[in-house]
Short mmCIF file of C-alpha atoms and ligand atoms in Angstrom, two decimals:
data_model
loop_
_atom_site.label_atom_id
_atom_site.label_comp_id
_atom_site.label_asym_id
_atom_site.label_seq_id
_atom_site.Cartn_x
_atom_site.Cartn_y
_atom_site.Cartn_z
CA UNK D 15 -40.98 -21.88 4.85
CA UNK D 16 -40.94 -19.88 7.62
CA UNK D 17 -43.83 -16.82 8.68
CA UNK D 18 -42.33 -13.83 10.41
CA UNK D 19 -44.35 -11.32 11.98
CA UNK D 20 -44.81 -8.72 14.08
CA UNK D 21 -46.44 -5.82 15.46
CA UNK D 22 -47.71 -3.19 12.92
CA UNK D 23 -51.23 -2.42 12.30
CA UNK D 24 -54.29 -3.27 14.21
CA UNK D 25 -56.08 -5.10 12.49
CA UNK D 26 -58.94 -3.65 10.64
CA UNK D 27 -61.62 -4.82 8.74
CA UNK D 28 -64.36 -7.40 7.69
CA UNK D 29 -63.40 -11.74 6.45
CA UNK D 30 -66.79 -13.82 4.83
CA UNK D 31 -65.91 -16.19 2.19
CA UNK D 32 -62.09 -15.94 2.71
CA UNK D 33 -62.31 -17.53 5.53
CA UNK D 34 -62.35 -21.94 4.73
CA UNK D 35 -65.05 -23.26 5.15
CA UNK D 36 -65.24 -25.95 8.71
CA UNK D 37 -62.77 -28.56 8.29
CA UNK D 38 -65.07 -30.78 10.02
CA UNK D 39 -68.39 -30.03 8.43
CA UNK D 40 -65.83 -30.20 5.59
CA UNK D 41 -64.85 -34.25 6.67
CA UNK D 42 -68.11 -35.24 7.32
CA UNK D 43 -70.10 -33.87 4.96
CA UNK D 44 -67.61 -35.46 2.15
CA UNK D 45 -67.68 -39.07 3.45
CA UNK D 46 -71.42 -39.02 3.83
CA UNK D 47 -72.75 -37.61 0.71
CA UNK D 48 -70.55 -40.85 -0.06
CA UNK D 49 -73.15 -43.25 1.67
CA UNK D 50 -76.24 -41.42 0.31
CA UNK D 51 -79.01 -42.72 -2.24
CA UNK D 52 -78.24 -39.87 -5.26
CA UNK D 53 -75.93 -36.45 -5.60
CA UNK D 54 -74.77 -34.16 -3.41
CA UNK D 55 -73.79 -30.67 -3.87
CA UNK D 56 -71.15 -28.57 -1.10
CA UNK D 57 -70.61 -25.48 -1.75
CA UNK D 58 -67.88 -23.51 0.34
CA UNK D 59 -66.12 -27.07 0.94
CA UNK D 60 -62.73 -26.58 2.96
CA UNK D 61 -60.40 -27.70 0.30
CA UNK D 62 -56.84 -27.70 2.78
CA UNK D 63 -54.24 -30.36 3.24
CA UNK D 64 -56.28 -32.53 6.14
CA UNK D 65 -59.48 -33.39 3.93
CA UNK D 66 -57.32 -34.29 0.13
CA UNK D 67 -56.89 -37.58 2.29
CA UNK D 68 -60.46 -37.84 2.27
CA UNK D 69 -61.09 -37.27 -0.57
CA UNK D 70 -58.30 -39.39 -2.63
CA UNK D 71 -60.17 -42.22 0.11
CA UNK D 72 -63.40 -41.84 -1.13
CA UNK D 73 -61.84 -42.39 -5.46
CA UNK D 74 -60.29 -45.57 -3.81
CA UNK D 75 -63.30 -47.29 -2.37
CA UNK D 76 -64.47 -45.86 -6.19
CA UNK D 77 -66.92 -43.15 -5.21
CA UNK D 78 -66.43 -40.89 -8.10
CA UNK D 79 -66.44 -37.18 -6.27
CA UNK D 80 -64.96 -33.83 -8.06
CA UNK D 81 -63.80 -30.56 -6.87
CA UNK D 82 -65.08 -26.71 -8.72
CA UNK D 83 -62.90 -24.44 -7.11
CA UNK D 84 -64.51 -24.65 -3.30
CA UNK D 85 -67.77 -26.40 -4.61
CA UNK D 86 -67.48 -30.23 -4.42
CA UNK D 87 -69.61 -32.53 -5.94
CA UNK D 88 -70.08 -36.24 -4.45
CA UNK D 89 -71.81 -39.46 -6.75
CA UNK D 90 -73.60 -41.53 -4.08
CA UNK D 91 -74.91 -44.70 -4.80
CA UNK D 92 -75.38 -45.79 -1.33
CA UNK D 93 -73.17 -47.92 1.21
CA UNK D 94 -73.67 -50.94 -0.30
CA UNK D 95 -71.61 -50.02 -3.63
CA UNK D 96 -68.28 -49.50 -2.00
CA UNK D 97 -65.39 -51.63 -3.69
CA UNK D 98 -63.07 -52.46 -1.42
CA UNK D 99 -60.01 -50.88 -2.27
CA UNK D 100 -56.60 -52.15 -3.86
CA UNK D 101 -54.45 -50.24 -1.83
CA UNK D 102 -53.48 -49.13 1.78
CA UNK D 103 -55.80 -45.86 2.30
CA UNK D 104 -53.65 -42.78 3.32
CA UNK D 105 -54.63 -40.58 5.52
CA UNK D 106 -51.84 -37.87 5.60
CA UNK D 107 -51.81 -35.87 8.88
CA UNK D 108 -55.78 -36.23 8.98
CA UNK D 109 -56.40 -37.65 12.71
CA UNK D 110 -60.77 -37.43 12.06
CA UNK D 111 -60.78 -39.17 8.11
CA UNK D 112 -58.77 -42.33 9.91
CA UNK D 113 -61.03 -42.25 12.63
CA UNK D 114 -64.49 -42.04 10.39
CA UNK D 115 -63.99 -43.46 7.88
CA UNK D 116 -62.49 -46.78 9.80
CA UNK D 117 -65.96 -46.96 11.60
CA UNK D 118 -67.78 -45.78 7.74
CA UNK D 119 -65.96 -48.52 6.81
CA UNK D 120 -66.24 -51.48 9.56
CA UNK D 121 -70.28 -49.53 8.12
CA UNK D 122 -70.16 -50.66 4.70
CA UNK D 123 -68.47 -54.02 5.11
CA UNK D 124 -65.30 -53.88 2.91
CA UNK D 125 -61.76 -54.53 3.44
CA UNK D 126 -59.44 -51.68 4.08
CA UNK D 127 -56.26 -50.60 5.64
CA UNK D 128 -55.57 -47.34 6.94
CA UNK D 129 -52.57 -45.47 7.14
CA UNK D 130 -51.23 -42.15 7.63
CA UNK D 131 -47.98 -39.70 8.46
CA UNK D 132 -45.63 -40.68 11.31
CA UNK D 133 -47.43 -38.02 12.66
CA UNK D 134 -50.69 -39.90 13.01
CA UNK D 135 -49.59 -43.16 13.30
CA UNK D 136 -48.30 -41.64 16.46
CA UNK D 137 -52.48 -41.24 17.92
CA UNK D 138 -54.36 -43.27 19.79
CA UNK D 139 -56.61 -46.10 17.56
CA UNK D 140 -57.97 -48.00 20.60
CA UNK D 141 -59.76 -45.70 21.61
CA UNK D 142 -62.02 -47.00 18.08
CA UNK D 143 -60.69 -50.22 17.79
CA UNK D 144 -62.30 -51.64 21.11
CA UNK D 145 -65.71 -50.39 20.93
CA UNK D 146 -65.64 -51.39 16.91
CA UNK D 147 -64.88 -55.25 18.09
CA UNK D 148 -67.05 -54.47 20.19
CA UNK D 149 -70.09 -54.77 17.71
CA UNK D 150 -68.19 -57.91 15.52
CA UNK D 151 -65.93 -55.77 14.00
CA UNK D 152 -62.51 -57.11 12.50
CA UNK D 153 -60.05 -55.56 12.86
CA UNK D 154 -55.51 -55.97 13.01
CA UNK D 155 -54.11 -53.31 14.47
CA UNK D 156 -50.36 -52.32 14.77
CA UNK D 157 -48.86 -53.28 17.91
CA UNK D 158 -49.89 -50.28 20.65
CA UNK D 159 -52.55 -49.96 18.86
CA UNK D 160 -51.52 -47.68 16.09
CA UNK D 161 -52.11 -47.29 12.43
CA UNK D 162 -51.53 -48.50 9.74
CA UNK D 163 -54.29 -51.15 10.72
CA UNK D 164 -57.17 -52.95 8.85
CA UNK D 165 -60.30 -53.63 8.32
CA UNK D 166 -61.98 -57.18 7.42
CA UNK D 167 -64.82 -57.18 5.18
CA UNK D 168 -68.01 -59.66 6.91
CA UNK D 169 -69.16 -62.49 5.65
CA UNK D 170 -72.36 -62.13 2.91
CA UNK D 171 -74.89 -61.07 4.64
CA UNK D 172 -73.51 -60.46 8.35
CA UNK D 173 -74.20 -57.51 10.04
CA UNK D 174 -73.10 -55.45 12.76
CA UNK D 175 -74.13 -55.86 15.78
CA UNK D 176 -75.78 -52.50 18.00
CA UNK D 177 -73.66 -50.65 20.49
CA UNK D 178 -73.77 -49.40 24.38
CA UNK D 179 -70.61 -47.61 25.19
CA UNK D 180 -69.57 -45.24 28.43
CA UNK D 181 -67.40 -43.33 25.56
CA UNK D 182 -64.35 -43.16 28.12
CA UNK D 183 -62.88 -39.18 27.26
CA UNK D 184 -65.77 -37.33 25.61
CA UNK D 185 -63.85 -37.62 21.43
CA UNK D 186 -66.41 -36.27 18.20
CA UNK D 187 -64.71 -38.70 16.17
CA UNK D 188 -64.63 -41.81 18.73
CA UNK D 189 -68.18 -40.78 18.93
CA UNK D 190 -68.96 -40.31 15.22
CA UNK D 191 -66.62 -43.50 13.91
CA UNK D 192 -68.88 -45.20 16.45
CA UNK D 193 -71.96 -43.71 14.59
CA UNK D 194 -70.29 -44.63 10.81
CA UNK D 195 -70.55 -48.68 12.00
CA UNK D 196 -74.04 -47.91 13.27
CA UNK D 197 -75.88 -47.01 10.27
CA UNK D 198 -74.87 -51.26 9.17
CA UNK D 199 -76.35 -52.88 12.90
CA UNK D 200 -79.72 -53.90 13.13
CA UNK D 201 -80.28 -52.10 15.58
CA UNK D 202 -80.35 -49.07 18.18
CA UNK D 203 -76.85 -48.21 19.45
CA UNK D 204 -76.55 -46.15 22.36
CA UNK D 205 -73.04 -43.75 22.72
CA UNK D 206 -72.65 -41.83 26.59
CA UNK D 207 -70.12 -39.25 26.35
CA UNK D 208 -68.60 -37.64 29.27
CA UNK D 209 -69.10 -34.15 28.24
CA UNK D 210 -70.46 -31.88 24.98
CA UNK D 211 -68.54 -32.77 22.22
CA UNK D 212 -68.92 -31.45 18.49
CA UNK D 213 -72.39 -32.44 17.37
CA UNK D 214 -72.14 -32.05 13.58
CA UNK D 215 -72.03 -35.45 13.08
CA UNK D 216 -75.68 -36.35 14.72
CA UNK D 217 -76.90 -33.27 12.64
CA UNK D 218 -75.45 -34.19 9.29
CA UNK D 219 -77.38 -37.85 9.73
CA UNK D 220 -80.07 -35.75 11.05
CA UNK D 221 -81.07 -33.77 7.47
CA UNK D 222 -80.23 -37.33 5.08
CA UNK D 223 -83.09 -38.52 7.32
CA UNK D 224 -81.29 -41.51 9.95
CA UNK D 225 -83.77 -41.38 13.64
CA UNK D 226 -80.93 -39.76 16.61
CA UNK D 227 -81.54 -38.42 19.37
CA UNK D 228 -79.78 -36.70 21.98
CA UNK D 229 -80.25 -35.57 24.55
CA UNK D 230 -78.03 -34.72 28.99
CA UNK D 231 -78.21 -37.05 31.87
CA UNK D 232 -77.38 -36.19 35.57
CA UNK D 233 -75.62 -39.92 37.27
CA UNK D 234 -73.84 -38.51 40.38
CA UNK D 235 -73.83 -34.48 40.27
CA UNK D 236 -72.16 -34.91 36.57
CA UNK D 237 -73.88 -34.09 33.53
CA UNK D 238 -73.71 -37.58 30.62
CA UNK D 239 -74.23 -36.66 27.68
CA UNK D 240 -75.78 -39.06 25.24
CA UNK D 241 -76.36 -39.94 21.62
CA UNK D 242 -78.85 -42.86 20.09
CA UNK D 243 -79.20 -43.66 16.35
CA UNK D 244 -81.10 -46.38 14.24
CA UNK D 245 -80.40 -47.10 11.11
CA UNK D 246 -83.48 -46.57 8.54
CA UNK D 247 -84.27 -50.34 7.10
CA UNK D 248 -83.30 -50.48 4.38
CA UNK D 249 -80.37 -47.98 4.30
CA UNK D 250 -81.26 -45.35 2.22
CA UNK D 251 -79.78 -41.93 3.11
CA UNK D 252 -80.88 -38.79 1.44
CA UNK D 253 -78.14 -36.72 -0.41
CA UNK D 254 -77.04 -32.95 0.44
CA UNK D 255 -77.46 -30.12 -0.83
CA UNK D 256 -75.44 -26.90 1.59
CA UNK D 257 -73.17 -24.67 1.79
CA UNK D 258 -71.10 -24.78 4.49
CA UNK D 259 -69.92 -21.97 7.43
CA UNK D 260 -66.83 -20.81 7.58
CA UNK D 261 -64.48 -23.08 10.31
CA UNK D 262 -64.60 -21.08 13.95
CA UNK D 263 -61.42 -22.81 14.59
CA UNK D 264 -59.22 -21.09 11.60
CA UNK D 265 -61.49 -17.53 12.88
CA UNK D 266 -60.29 -17.73 16.04
CA UNK D 267 -57.11 -16.98 15.01
CA UNK D 268 -58.16 -13.58 13.85
CA UNK D 269 -60.83 -13.14 17.12
CA UNK D 270 -56.93 -12.96 19.11
CA UNK D 271 -54.96 -11.25 16.61
CA UNK D 272 -58.08 -8.03 16.69
CA UNK D 273 -58.21 -9.06 20.47
CA UNK D 274 -54.69 -8.19 21.26
CA UNK D 275 -53.48 -6.08 17.98
CA UNK D 276 -54.10 -2.01 20.27
CA UNK D 277 -56.96 -0.18 17.90
CA UNK D 278 -58.03 -3.44 15.93
CA UNK D 279 -61.91 -3.57 14.80
CA UNK D 280 -62.87 -6.72 12.38
CA UNK D 281 -65.74 -8.53 11.40
CA UNK D 282 -66.08 -12.34 10.28
CA UNK D 283 -69.01 -13.32 8.72
CA UNK D 284 -71.04 -16.68 8.54
CA UNK D 285 -69.26 -18.28 11.39
CA UNK D 286 -70.10 -21.59 11.76
CA UNK D 287 -71.43 -21.20 15.82
CA UNK D 288 -72.97 -24.12 16.90
CA UNK D 289 -72.17 -24.27 20.32
CA UNK D 290 -70.03 -27.47 20.78
CA UNK D 291 -67.69 -25.62 18.83
CA UNK D 292 -67.93 -21.72 20.89
CA UNK D 293 -65.71 -22.73 24.35
CA UNK D 294 -62.65 -20.44 22.86
CA UNK D 295 -65.22 -17.05 22.39
CA UNK D 296 -66.91 -17.31 25.75
CA UNK D 297 -63.37 -18.13 27.21
CA UNK D 298 -61.56 -15.33 25.66
CA UNK D 299 -65.34 -13.51 26.74
CA UNK D 300 -65.06 -14.38 30.07
CA UNK D 301 -61.33 -12.70 30.38
CA UNK D 302 -63.24 -9.43 29.00
CA UNK D 303 -62.65 -9.54 25.50
CA UNK D 304 -65.10 -7.40 23.21
CA UNK D 305 -66.69 -9.37 20.75
CA UNK D 306 -71.12 -9.26 19.46
CA UNK D 307 -72.69 -11.41 17.76
CA UNK D 308 -75.19 -10.30 14.68
CA UNK D 309 -76.84 -11.98 12.19
CA UNK D 310 -77.11 -15.57 13.60
CA UNK D 311 -79.51 -18.13 11.93
CA UNK D 312 -79.52 -21.45 10.02
CA UNK D 313 -78.35 -22.78 7.10
CA UNK D 314 -77.49 -26.25 6.77
CA UNK D 315 -79.33 -27.39 10.58
CA UNK D 316 -75.52 -25.23 11.88
CA UNK D 317 -76.02 -21.81 13.69
CA UNK D 318 -74.29 -19.54 11.56
CA UNK D 319 -73.51 -15.87 12.05
CA UNK D 320 -71.25 -13.29 12.40
CA UNK D 321 -68.84 -11.70 14.94
CA UNK D 322 -67.63 -8.06 15.80
CA UNK D 323 -64.74 -7.47 17.59
CA UNK D 324 -62.62 -4.80 18.66
CA UNK D 325 -59.31 -4.87 20.78
CA UNK D 326 -59.29 -5.48 24.52
CA UNK D 327 -57.62 -5.36 27.75
CA UNK D 328 -57.32 -9.84 28.64
CA UNK D 329 -57.94 -10.42 31.98
CA UNK D 330 -56.57 -13.74 33.38
CA UNK D 331 -59.24 -16.92 33.50
CA UNK D 332 -59.99 -20.27 34.09
CA UNK D 333 -60.85 -23.11 31.89
CA UNK D 334 -62.01 -26.78 32.86
CA UNK D 335 -64.56 -28.98 33.08
CA UNK D 336 -67.21 -29.08 29.98
CA UNK D 337 -65.96 -26.11 28.56
CA UNK D 338 -62.40 -27.54 27.79
CA UNK D 339 -64.43 -30.15 25.51
CA UNK D 340 -65.88 -27.28 23.45
CA UNK D 341 -63.00 -25.17 22.95
CA UNK D 342 -60.70 -28.48 22.63
CA UNK D 343 -59.01 -27.33 19.12
CA UNK D 344 -58.45 -24.23 20.23
CA UNK D 345 -55.47 -23.63 23.53
CA UNK D 346 -52.72 -23.37 20.99
CA UNK D 347 -54.39 -19.35 20.23
CA UNK D 348 -56.20 -19.09 23.69
CA UNK D 349 -52.83 -20.36 25.47
CA UNK D 350 -51.96 -16.52 22.95
CA UNK D 351 -54.32 -14.42 24.32
CA UNK D 352 -53.51 -15.40 28.31
CA UNK D 353 -49.75 -14.04 27.21
CA UNK D 354 -50.58 -11.48 26.26
CA UNK D 355 -53.60 -10.45 29.48
CA UNK D 356 -52.95 -9.20 32.74
CA UNK D 357 -52.99 -12.30 35.35
CA UNK D 358 -52.87 -15.02 35.41
CA UNK D 359 -54.97 -18.17 33.37
CA UNK D 360 -55.29 -22.29 34.06
CA UNK D 361 -56.23 -24.87 31.98
CA UNK D 362 -57.03 -28.18 33.29
CA UNK D 363 -59.19 -31.50 32.50
CA UNK D 364 -57.31 -30.58 29.22
CA UNK D 365 -55.05 -34.46 28.98
CA UNK D 366 -56.71 -34.47 25.47
CA UNK D 367 -54.16 -31.67 24.42
CA UNK D 368 -51.28 -33.94 24.87
CA UNK D 369 -52.90 -36.86 21.71
CA UNK D 370 -53.65 -33.86 18.85
CA UNK D 371 -50.70 -33.24 16.54
CA UNK D 372 -48.38 -32.65 18.47
CA UNK D 373 -48.48 -32.80 22.93
CA UNK D 374 -50.16 -28.81 22.72
CA UNK D 375 -49.15 -29.23 26.31
CA UNK D 376 -45.41 -29.81 25.81
CA UNK D 377 -44.86 -27.86 22.45
CA UNK D 378 -46.52 -24.92 24.44
CA UNK D 379 -45.12 -24.74 27.43
CA UNK D 380 -41.04 -25.10 25.06
CA UNK D 381 -42.27 -22.08 21.96
CA UNK D 382 -43.23 -19.96 24.42
CA UNK D 383 -41.18 -20.17 27.12
CA UNK D 384 -39.08 -19.22 23.50
CA UNK D 385 -40.28 -15.54 23.33
CA UNK D 386 -39.82 -14.42 27.40
CA UNK D 387 -43.94 -16.24 28.60
CA UNK D 388 -43.79 -17.77 32.36
CA UNK D 389 -45.34 -21.12 31.77
CA UNK D 390 -45.79 -24.03 33.84
CA UNK D 391 -46.88 -27.04 32.90
CA UNK D 392 -49.47 -29.38 34.32
CA UNK D 393 -50.13 -33.15 33.71
CA UNK D 394 -53.91 -31.89 32.53
CA UNK D 395 -53.19 -28.25 31.24
CA UNK D 396 -50.79 -25.33 31.84
CA UNK D 397 -50.76 -22.13 33.91
CA UNK D 398 -50.06 -18.90 32.32
CA UNK D 399 -48.99 -15.27 33.51
CA UNK D 400 -49.62 -12.56 31.55
CA UNK D 401 -46.97 -10.16 30.64
CA UNK D 402 -45.23 -9.52 27.66
CA UNK D 403 -44.75 -11.82 24.98
CA UNK D 404 -41.12 -11.15 23.59
CA UNK D 405 -39.69 -11.99 19.72
CA UNK D 406 -37.54 -15.26 18.91
CA UNK D 407 -37.55 -18.60 16.75
CA UNK D 408 -39.31 -21.00 17.33
CA UNK D 409 -41.19 -24.02 15.75
CA UNK D 410 -44.44 -25.37 14.07
CA UNK D 411 -43.36 -29.00 15.31
CA UNK D 412 -45.38 -29.48 11.87
CA UNK D 413 -48.85 -28.35 13.70
CA UNK D 414 -50.85 -26.11 12.10
CA UNK D 415 -52.50 -24.88 15.46
CA UNK D 416 -49.08 -24.68 16.99
CA UNK D 417 -47.38 -22.23 13.99
CA UNK D 418 -50.61 -20.28 13.10
CA UNK D 419 -50.86 -19.07 17.57
CA UNK D 420 -47.53 -18.29 17.44
CA UNK D 421 -47.12 -16.36 14.13
CA UNK D 422 -50.24 -14.21 16.23
CA UNK D 423 -48.42 -13.81 19.12
CA UNK D 424 -45.08 -12.28 16.90
CA UNK D 425 -48.44 -9.53 15.51
CA UNK D 426 -47.85 -8.79 19.69
CA UNK D 427 -44.70 -8.90 20.51
CA UNK D 428 -41.93 -6.05 21.47
CA UNK D 429 -40.08 -7.44 18.12
CA UNK D 430 -40.26 -10.29 15.31
CA UNK D 431 -41.37 -14.25 15.51
CA UNK D 432 -40.69 -16.26 13.39
CA UNK D 433 -41.97 -19.48 13.39
CA UNK D 434 -40.09 -22.28 11.81
CA UNK D 435 -41.64 -25.34 8.89
CA UNK D 436 -44.62 -23.00 8.56
CA UNK D 437 -45.97 -24.95 6.35
CA UNK D 438 -48.29 -26.86 7.91
CA UNK D 439 -50.74 -23.55 8.31
CA UNK D 440 -51.84 -25.57 4.68
CA UNK D 441 -53.73 -27.96 7.06
CA UNK D 442 -56.77 -26.55 8.06
CA UNK D 443 -55.58 -22.70 6.78
CA UNK D 444 -53.80 -22.56 3.76
CA UNK D 445 -55.06 -18.44 2.48
CA UNK D 446 -54.37 -17.98 6.90
CA UNK D 447 -51.14 -15.70 5.75
CA UNK D 448 -52.64 -13.31 2.73
CA UNK D 449 -55.93 -12.87 4.91
CA UNK D 450 -54.03 -11.44 7.64
CA UNK D 451 -51.65 -9.40 5.22
CA UNK D 452 -54.97 -7.90 3.58
CA UNK D 453 -56.12 -7.01 7.10
CA UNK D 454 -53.07 -4.62 7.90
CA UNK D 455 -50.58 -7.06 9.33
CA UNK D 456 -47.19 -7.54 8.75
CA UNK D 457 -46.45 -11.49 8.30
CA UNK D 458 -44.34 -12.52 5.91
CA UNK D 459 -42.77 -15.87 4.68
CA UNK D 460 -39.36 -16.47 3.87
CA UNK D 461 -37.97 -20.13 2.21
C1 S3P L 502 -62.93 -33.94 14.88
C2 S3P L 502 -62.44 -33.84 16.64
C3 S3P L 502 -62.12 -33.72 17.41
C4 S3P L 502 -61.00 -31.92 17.33
C5 S3P L 502 -60.56 -31.91 15.53
C6 S3P L 502 -61.60 -32.55 14.98
C7 S3P L 502 -63.76 -33.76 14.24
O1 S3P L 502 -61.12 -34.30 17.86
O2 S3P L 502 -59.69 -31.96 18.35
O3 S3P L 502 -60.01 -31.00 15.39
O4 S3P L 502 -64.14 -33.40 13.42
O5 S3P L 502 -64.74 -34.24 14.54
P1 S3P L 502 -61.49 -35.73 19.33
O6 S3P L 502 -62.56 -36.24 18.60
O7 S3P L 502 -60.32 -36.32 19.37
O8 S3P L 502 -61.43 -34.94 19.97
#
């Protein structure tokens, strides 16, 4: 399927429940509910290409769940009720599913093989395997430290060792994997991260009765982000009853579209405003974006609020350091804002972008050049000299966020943009094109 977008009307209106529930919180809610004792009810769950593999995996471990629209019900019977699956678990394209499940499997002490798409097999798994082995987990990987990987059951009554570990890169997937494994360990696990990665795991486990402490320490003039987890004894987790906020990483495409299409005025309601996720908003505001917040409140342990976004003249900016971690998934759409801004935008400290659903530094450079953008690639980021976007035909490389970003580029380009192989938008935002159409954008599908 191709997406074809072109500049037409301003985006005017309001979106709320149509936005998908947050992807990261959806993954965690489904999985953690399967560890709980009792029935969890999760509303506004993200039903998408990347959350399906997590739900299917739960079935393989003998967990019962049902989905009624966007309401997920999970029958948790505690960590000890997890069964060995009979087949390898297919995590599709979802690294979150694979890495979080690896920790859960180690914590539950079952045997399972985790595998996924060709794209997922390319992504590094040694970052979870090495620390899990330090905890005593027995894991077989494919040469190169990639999937498929098999985690072996422990002998009867044997627990994992608690871990004290410095994460070499800030990663919520690695941190969450290790915190889940730590539930099956005896004693306190202490993790030390170089950046403020998303903290949904900590918040959710706390709400389920686990003692989790997060704090910052300064060492050699840099901040380190610490998390300490002590599992309750006996391990009994409270079920979840929550409605999930809208995904700020999905809202990001609409926010940038409204900023760069002249005359636009858009309200986005019920968006997750957890400070570990709002890096894009900070970056855009530094560029002069007219974004205001209202109705901020806490729901289900997360900060939620409404956004008002008005079309704005943007100036180039610089992004590096802790801000990179807080906007890690938003660089493809941020690059589109940079491409139409006045002046130069530079991104550094973002090497991790090379290890996402595609090498996002290389793919952004390749595809944006096709739209006439002046972009230089760095080993850890890129520089964009802002100006005008031209039309053209570009490729998604199977990366959902690249596909949606390029389609948004077309809404502000001088002539239409065709994004080839754009069916991957359904991985995290199935209603992407439909919502934009309702707001007045000219975007259509072909093939
Ligand atoms: C996620 C963490 C991030 C992010 C991904 C979702 C999560 O990955 O890119 O889309 O839900 O924990 P890393 O932990 O690899 O940075």
